[in-house]
Every structure is written in structure tokens, then in C-alpha cells.
Amino acid sequence: MGETLQTLGIQWPKLIAQTINFAIVLFVLWKWAYQPVLRMLELRREKIAESMAQAERIRAELEATERQRQEILQRAHAQAQQLIEEARQAAARLHAQETQRAVATAEQILAKAREAAALDRARMLAELKREVGRLVVQTTAAVTGKVLTPEDQRRILEEATRQVAA
Amino acid sequence: MLRKGFTPALALCVWLLPWWATAAGAGSHHGTGAAPPVSPDAPVLFHVGPLPVTNSMVYTWIIALVIFLVVRLGTRRMQEVPSGIQNVIETAVESLEELTKGLLEPKVARWTFPLVATFFLFIVVSNLMGLLPGVGSIGWGPAGGGPLGVEHVDRPLLRPPTADANMTVAMAAVFFIMSTWWAIRYNGPVGLLKHIFGVKGGMTGWIVIPLSLIFLFIGLIEVISICIRPVALAMRLYGNIYGGESVLTIMLTHSPLGLGALPFYFLELLVAVVQALVFTLLSIAFIGTLCSHVEEEGHAHGAEH
């Protein structure tokens, strides 16, 4: 055993010195390699997890927004349809009202026209009677050669008027 | 500082090409006599007070400095999007963390990660830097051809720390002490004794009495096994790297222009990484055998079913 240790050059001072050397390497690596690298890896892990959570949140928000957009669109579409329907009904109603009003106005105009025509006819008929009476009186006076009295004139006029009217 | 009888000649043999070592007279004497081609112990270069400073210690300091510089360069200004050296360091640390977490319970992995990761990084850097030209071939020896040439290098200036039994034993000792501490911390002192000597298999009743004798014996074997583990770790690493150094030295000095060493350099590149991985994985596995409740959990599951 002792001979083997001697052959391999294992001695306490060298062994302790190499142990210290190894401890120094361990310290150097721990202080300036493992600690900062593990800290960085942990930081990166946290950031990745945070980014993934954020991405998930954004995706959920996007879905919710899309859902809301669809709902709003559907609502707007329904409202537009309703408005169109209402407008269509209002237009139909207005059309009916205007038609009725136009018919009434037309009937009114027609009635007035008939009335005016009747009045004109009556007036013309009266004038015609009067003219015919006057002509009959004039003709009668001319034919008979005598001067007709007012009474005769009135009687002949009435007779002529009655016959014209008949 | 230098022993009497040796020419203090710094051999400028093998900085760029292996064959230069041969051409500069690294010597063809190795292997012909009884002396091994590479000294099994790390030669002492000088003393600092009572402390003998070996060439492997000097190279350990250089390796520590290189590790420090690389690590500082890589992690001084850490960016969220890594690049360059930071990327390399992050990859190494993350891979080792994943490896440790994959084999040990999370709590134990958190305790052990710095040590086992340092085992791997230090051993792999030492082994790979041990293959650099000049390591083991520049040093002191009997005067040879040329003004600074030596016949063969007796005391290299640099030697890979993993080819020095003191370093491998030191790492194994650290592993042994720390694994024992973690085993006590994980199981508790009584729990650890039960873990080693206790009757396994969920037996109850009178059968426990004879079984406890058998498990006491098994526990003793387990204790011996636990004590042998660091020795095996240390000697395996030392033997492989020292053996590789010896093979390279022999092939450099006994083949034309040292070209025979070229295939072995590729082999040693592989060995450098594999041995680091073996040391690390075995350390993790040994810690795992002492710091786990797998068997108990298995029985619990069995009982549930």
C-alpha cells in the first residue's frame, strides 16, 4: 500500500494542494458560470412562460373580440332588416294614403266639373229661352204686324219658353 | 530549483507538430530499460516553503486560469439571446444540469450539480489541454543535441492534472466526503444505516430475523463497495490518462517522425471526453444509490396494486 502510494507520488501536501486547486476551480465555475447561467436560464424560462401566458390571453381576447364582432354584425343586420321592413311598410302605407287622396281629389275635381257644366248648361238654357222668346216675340210682331202689348209679349215669351224647355 | 546533474535545458521540441518532439531529441531510450516512458508520479519542479510544487500543479493553475478567463469572457455581459462563448457555456451548463436532473431526484440534483458539473468540465478541459503540443515534452533532462535540446525529458514542465494520482485522488476524496454528507442529509444518520443494513423487500414477521443477518452481511459488503468507489474512480481516470500519455510518448519516440502517434491522438481525444463522462456519470450514479427512495416507492406502489 505504502509502496503503491509512493510509486504514484501520492503525498499529503500534494494531495491537499490539489484538493485546494480543485476547490478553486469549483468556486470559479460556481461563481462565474453556474450561478449566472442558471439565473439566466431561469429568467428565460420565466419569460417564455410569461410570453406563452400572454399569447394565450391575447388569443382568448381575440376570440372574445371576434365573437363580439359577430354578435354586433348580426344585431346590425337584424336592425337593418327591421328598418328596411319598416320603411317598406311606411312606403306602402304612404302610397295607399296618397292614392286615396288622389282619388278623392280627382272625384272632387270631377264633381266640380260636373257642377260647373250643369250650371253652364242651365245658364245657356236660360239664355237660349230668353233669346228664343225674344225671337218668337219679334217674329210674332213682324208676322202679325201689330204692336204687341207687354201682356202679349209676356204670354208669348212664357209659351215659347215652355215649348223650348219641353 | 533544479537538481544538480540535470542540464537546465528547456526543450522547444513539440509546440506545433508531434514529430518535432522526436526530431528535437525527446529520446528513444524510453521503454528500452526498466524505467517507464512517463514517470507514474508527477515530478516536483520547485518548493514553496514546505509545499512541493509539481508540474501537474502548475498545469492545474494554468487550466484554472483558462477556465476562469473563458467563463468570465462568456458570462461577464450576459445577453438574453446568447451568442459566442456565452452560448457554449450555457449549452454546457444546461446539458450537465439536465443530465444531473435526469438521473437524480430534483432536491439531490440541486445539491450535487455544481460538483458533478465541475468534475466533467475540469476533467475534460484537463484531458484535452493535456494533448496540446509541448505538454509532457518540454522540460528538463540530460543534455542532448542543440543548445536547448535534451536527450529525453525527465521532468516535463507541464503534466495534465488527470495524469497525476494526487489530483484524481483529491477529486475522488471530495466526491466521497460530499456523497457521504448528502447521503446523511437525505436519509438522516439512522435512515442511512437502515438504507445500507436494513431488510429490503418489504418483509414482515419472523422471516425478518434470519433475513436481517443476511442483510447485515450485505450491508458490510455495501460499505466496502462504498469505500472502494472513490478508489475506483480515481484509479480509472488516472490509469486511462496516464496510460494515454505513456502510449503517446512511446509512439512519438519509437516511430518515424513520431507519425505513429497520430492515430493515438484521435483515440486520446475520444478518451479525454469519455473518461470525463464516465467519472461524472459514475459519481452521479453512486450518489443516486445513496440518495433515493426508489425501492421504497416501488414497494409502496406494489402494495397499492
PDB file of C-alpha atoms in Angstrom, chain A residues 11-142:
ATOM      1  CA  GLN A  11       1.678  12.562  -0.550  1.00  0.00           C
ATOM      2  CA  TRP A  12      -0.404  14.569   1.864  1.00  0.00           C
ATOM      3  CA  PRO A  13       0.973  18.016   0.891  1.00  0.00           C
ATOM      4  CA  LYS A  14       0.429  17.350  -2.818  1.00  0.00           C
ATOM      5  CA  LEU A  15      -2.966  15.820  -2.168  1.00  0.00           C
ATOM      6  CA  ILE A  16      -4.115  18.779  -0.070  1.00  0.00           C
ATOM      7  CA  ALA A  17      -2.707  21.231  -2.611  1.00  0.00           C
ATOM      8  CA  GLN A  18      -4.546  19.526  -5.471  1.00  0.00           C
ATOM      9  CA  THR A  19      -7.732  19.419  -3.380  1.00  0.00           C
ATOM     10  CA  ILE A  20      -7.446  23.167  -2.861  1.00  0.00           C
ATOM     11  CA  ASN A  21      -6.770  23.642  -6.576  1.00  0.00           C
ATOM     12  CA  PHE A  22      -9.871  21.650  -7.442  1.00  0.00           C
ATOM     13  CA  ALA A  23     -11.877  23.645  -4.884  1.00  0.00           C
ATOM     14  CA  ILE A  24     -10.679  26.860  -6.556  1.00  0.00           C
ATOM     15  CA  VAL A  25     -11.861  25.575  -9.950  1.00  0.00           C
ATOM     16  CA  LEU A  26     -15.164  24.590  -8.364  1.00  0.00           C
ATOM     17  CA  PHE A  27     -15.516  28.063  -6.842  1.00  0.00           C
ATOM     18  CA  VAL A  28     -14.643  29.786 -10.132  1.00  0.00           C
ATOM     19  CA  LEU A  29     -17.186  27.723 -12.045  1.00  0.00           C
ATOM     20  CA  TRP A  30     -19.860  28.100  -9.365  1.00  0.00           C
ATOM     21  CA  LYS A  31     -19.384  31.848  -9.012  1.00  0.00           C
ATOM     22  CA  TRP A  32     -18.967  32.855 -12.650  1.00  0.00           C
ATOM     23  CA  ALA A  33     -20.528  30.034 -14.657  1.00  0.00           C
ATOM     24  CA  TYR A  34     -23.235  28.061 -12.859  1.00  0.00           C
ATOM     25  CA  GLN A  35     -24.853  30.897 -10.903  1.00  0.00           C
ATOM     26  CA  PRO A  36     -25.176  33.426 -13.743  1.00  0.00           C
ATOM     27  CA  VAL A  37     -26.088  30.791 -16.322  1.00  0.00           C
ATOM     28  CA  LEU A  38     -28.699  29.125 -14.112  1.00  0.00           C
ATOM     29  CA  ARG A  39     -30.083  32.560 -13.224  1.00  0.00           C
ATOM     30  CA  MET A  40     -30.271  33.455 -16.905  1.00  0.00           C
ATOM     31  CA  LEU A  41     -31.898  30.122 -17.762  1.00  0.00           C
ATOM     32  CA  GLU A  42     -34.465  30.638 -15.003  1.00  0.00           C
ATOM     33  CA  LEU A  43     -35.119  34.178 -16.221  1.00  0.00           C
ATOM     34  CA  ARG A  44     -35.538  32.886 -19.753  1.00  0.00           C
ATOM     35  CA  ARG A  45     -37.881  30.131 -18.556  1.00  0.00           C
ATOM     36  CA  GLU A  46     -39.990  32.717 -16.717  1.00  0.00           C
ATOM     37  CA  LYS A  47     -40.073  34.972 -19.781  1.00  0.00           C
ATOM     38  CA  ILE A  48     -41.075  32.115 -22.043  1.00  0.00           C
ATOM     39  CA  ALA A  49     -43.815  31.072 -19.632  1.00  0.00           C
ATOM     40  CA  GLU A  50     -44.963  34.688 -19.351  1.00  0.00           C
ATOM     41  CA  SER A  51     -44.922  35.109 -23.138  1.00  0.00           C
ATOM     42  CA  MET A  52     -46.905  31.921 -23.592  1.00  0.00           C
ATOM     43  CA  ALA A  53     -49.440  33.017 -20.981  1.00  0.00           C
ATOM     44  CA  GLN A  54     -49.671  36.401 -22.678  1.00  0.00           C
ATOM     45  CA  ALA A  55     -50.097  34.766 -26.070  1.00  0.00           C
ATOM     46  CA  GLU A  56     -52.862  32.610 -24.607  1.00  0.00           C
ATOM     47  CA  ARG A  57     -54.505  35.690 -23.105  1.00  0.00           C
ATOM     48  CA  ILE A  58     -54.274  37.550 -26.420  1.00  0.00           C
ATOM     49  CA  ARG A  59     -55.738  34.549 -28.228  1.00  0.00           C
ATOM     50  CA  ALA A  60     -58.641  34.428 -25.767  1.00  0.00           C
ATOM     51  CA  GLU A  61     -59.163  38.172 -26.126  1.00  0.00           C
ATOM     52  CA  LEU A  62     -59.067  37.835 -29.901  1.00  0.00           C
ATOM     53  CA  GLU A  63     -61.653  35.089 -29.759  1.00  0.00           C
ATOM     54  CA  ALA A  64     -63.867  37.183 -27.485  1.00  0.00           C
ATOM     55  CA  THR A  65     -63.478  40.201 -29.777  1.00  0.00           C
ATOM     56  CA  GLU A  66     -64.327  38.076 -32.797  1.00  0.00           C
ATOM     57  CA  ARG A  67     -67.372  36.734 -31.001  1.00  0.00           C
ATOM     58  CA  GLN A  68     -68.461  40.271 -30.072  1.00  0.00           C
ATOM     59  CA  ARG A  69     -67.878  41.425 -33.662  1.00  0.00           C
ATOM     60  CA  GLN A  70     -70.047  38.626 -34.964  1.00  0.00           C
ATOM     61  CA  GLU A  71     -72.762  39.440 -32.437  1.00  0.00           C
ATOM     62  CA  ILE A  72     -72.644  43.147 -33.342  1.00  0.00           C
ATOM     63  CA  LEU A  73     -72.784  42.308 -37.035  1.00  0.00           C
ATOM     64  CA  GLN A  74     -75.738  40.012 -36.510  1.00  0.00           C
ATOM     65  CA  ARG A  75     -77.502  42.629 -34.431  1.00  0.00           C
ATOM     66  CA  ALA A  76     -76.785  45.315 -37.036  1.00  0.00           C
ATOM     67  CA  HIS A  77     -78.022  43.024 -39.759  1.00  0.00           C
ATOM     68  CA  ALA A  78     -81.225  42.326 -37.849  1.00  0.00           C
ATOM     69  CA  GLN A  79     -81.729  46.041 -37.173  1.00  0.00           C
ATOM     70  CA  ALA A  80     -81.114  46.852 -40.840  1.00  0.00           C
ATOM     71  CA  GLN A  81     -83.647  44.226 -41.878  1.00  0.00           C
ATOM     72  CA  GLN A  82     -86.157  45.639 -39.425  1.00  0.00           C
ATOM     73  CA  LEU A  83     -85.544  49.184 -40.685  1.00  0.00           C
ATOM     74  CA  ILE A  84     -85.953  48.058 -44.265  1.00  0.00           C
ATOM     75  CA  GLU A  85     -89.182  46.283 -43.392  1.00  0.00           C
ATOM     76  CA  GLU A  86     -90.474  49.324 -41.535  1.00  0.00           C
ATOM     77  CA  ALA A  87     -89.527  51.587 -44.436  1.00  0.00           C
ATOM     78  CA  ARG A  88     -91.225  49.224 -46.839  1.00  0.00           C
ATOM     79  CA  GLN A  89     -94.415  49.239 -44.718  1.00  0.00           C
ATOM     80  CA  ALA A  90     -94.301  53.031 -44.343  1.00  0.00           C
ATOM     81  CA  ALA A  91     -93.847  53.409 -48.071  1.00  0.00           C
ATOM     82  CA  ALA A  92     -96.793  51.102 -48.743  1.00  0.00           C
ATOM     83  CA  ARG A  93     -98.906  52.975 -46.248  1.00  0.00           C
ATOM     84  CA  LEU A  94     -97.925  56.319 -47.757  1.00  0.00           C
ATOM     85  CA  HIS A  95     -98.604  55.003 -51.218  1.00  0.00           C
ATOM     86  CA  ALA A  96    -102.094  53.911 -50.188  1.00  0.00           C
ATOM     87  CA  GLN A  97    -102.780  57.225 -48.491  1.00  0.00           C
ATOM     88  CA  GLU A  98    -101.571  59.225 -51.468  1.00  0.00           C
ATOM     89  CA  THR A  99    -103.596  57.076 -53.832  1.00  0.00           C
ATOM     90  CA  GLN A 100    -106.691  57.563 -51.742  1.00  0.00           C
ATOM     91  CA  ARG A 101    -106.045  61.269 -51.564  1.00  0.00           C
ATOM     92  CA  ALA A 102    -105.514  61.437 -55.333  1.00  0.00           C
ATOM     93  CA  VAL A 103    -108.737  59.517 -55.967  1.00  0.00           C
ATOM     94  CA  ALA A 104    -110.636  61.837 -53.638  1.00  0.00           C
ATOM     95  CA  THR A 105    -109.159  64.901 -55.281  1.00  0.00           C
ATOM     96  CA  ALA A 106    -109.960  63.524 -58.712  1.00  0.00           C
ATOM     97  CA  GLU A 107    -113.543  62.800 -57.669  1.00  0.00           C
ATOM     98  CA  GLN A 108    -113.789  66.240 -56.173  1.00  0.00           C
ATOM     99  CA  ILE A 109    -112.470  67.817 -59.392  1.00  0.00           C
ATOM    100  CA  LEU A 110    -114.858  65.694 -61.386  1.00  0.00           C
ATOM    101  CA  ALA A 111    -117.814  66.708 -59.219  1.00  0.00           C
ATOM    102  CA  LYS A 112    -116.893  70.356 -59.521  1.00  0.00           C
ATOM    103  CA  ALA A 113    -116.566  69.949 -63.277  1.00  0.00           C
ATOM    104  CA  ARG A 114    -119.978  68.300 -63.448  1.00  0.00           C
ATOM    105  CA  GLU A 115    -121.476  71.032 -61.314  1.00  0.00           C
ATOM    106  CA  ALA A 116    -119.904  73.750 -63.442  1.00  0.00           C
ATOM    107  CA  ALA A 117    -121.081  72.015 -66.581  1.00  0.00           C
ATOM    108  CA  ALA A 118    -124.623  71.796 -65.167  1.00  0.00           C
ATOM    109  CA  LEU A 119    -124.575  75.452 -64.219  1.00  0.00           C
ATOM    110  CA  ASP A 120    -123.295  76.424 -67.669  1.00  0.00           C
ATOM    111  CA  ARG A 121    -125.948  74.298 -69.270  1.00  0.00           C
ATOM    112  CA  ALA A 122    -128.641  75.893 -67.114  1.00  0.00           C
ATOM    113  CA  ARG A 123    -127.322  79.347 -67.815  1.00  0.00           C
ATOM    114  CA  MET A 124    -127.121  78.634 -71.530  1.00  0.00           C
ATOM    115  CA  LEU A 125    -130.554  77.104 -71.479  1.00  0.00           C
ATOM    116  CA  ALA A 126    -131.928  80.201 -69.757  1.00  0.00           C
ATOM    117  CA  GLU A 127    -130.208  82.426 -72.256  1.00  0.00           C
ATOM    118  CA  LEU A 128    -131.491  80.249 -75.047  1.00  0.00           C
ATOM    119  CA  LYS A 129    -135.019  80.518 -73.676  1.00  0.00           C
ATOM    120  CA  ARG A 130    -134.726  84.171 -73.325  1.00  0.00           C
ATOM    121  CA  GLU A 131    -133.320  84.528 -76.834  1.00  0.00           C
ATOM    122  CA  VAL A 132    -135.893  82.152 -78.327  1.00  0.00           C
ATOM    123  CA  GLY A 133    -138.684  84.066 -76.535  1.00  0.00           C
ATOM    124  CA  ARG A 134    -137.366  87.346 -77.818  1.00  0.00           C
ATOM    125  CA  LEU A 135    -137.150  85.927 -81.331  1.00  0.00           C
ATOM    126  CA  VAL A 136    -140.642  84.475 -81.102  1.00  0.00           C
ATOM    127  CA  VAL A 137    -141.967  87.817 -79.906  1.00  0.00           C
ATOM    128  CA  GLN A 138    -140.108  89.652 -82.655  1.00  0.00           C
ATOM    129  CA  THR A 139    -141.291  87.139 -85.229  1.00  0.00           C
ATOM    130  CA  THR A 140    -144.830  87.242 -83.994  1.00  0.00           C
ATOM    131  CA  ALA A 141    -144.849  91.035 -84.098  1.00  0.00           C
ATOM    132  CA  ALA A 142    -143.404  91.009 -87.554  1.00  0.00           C
TER     133      ALA A 142
END
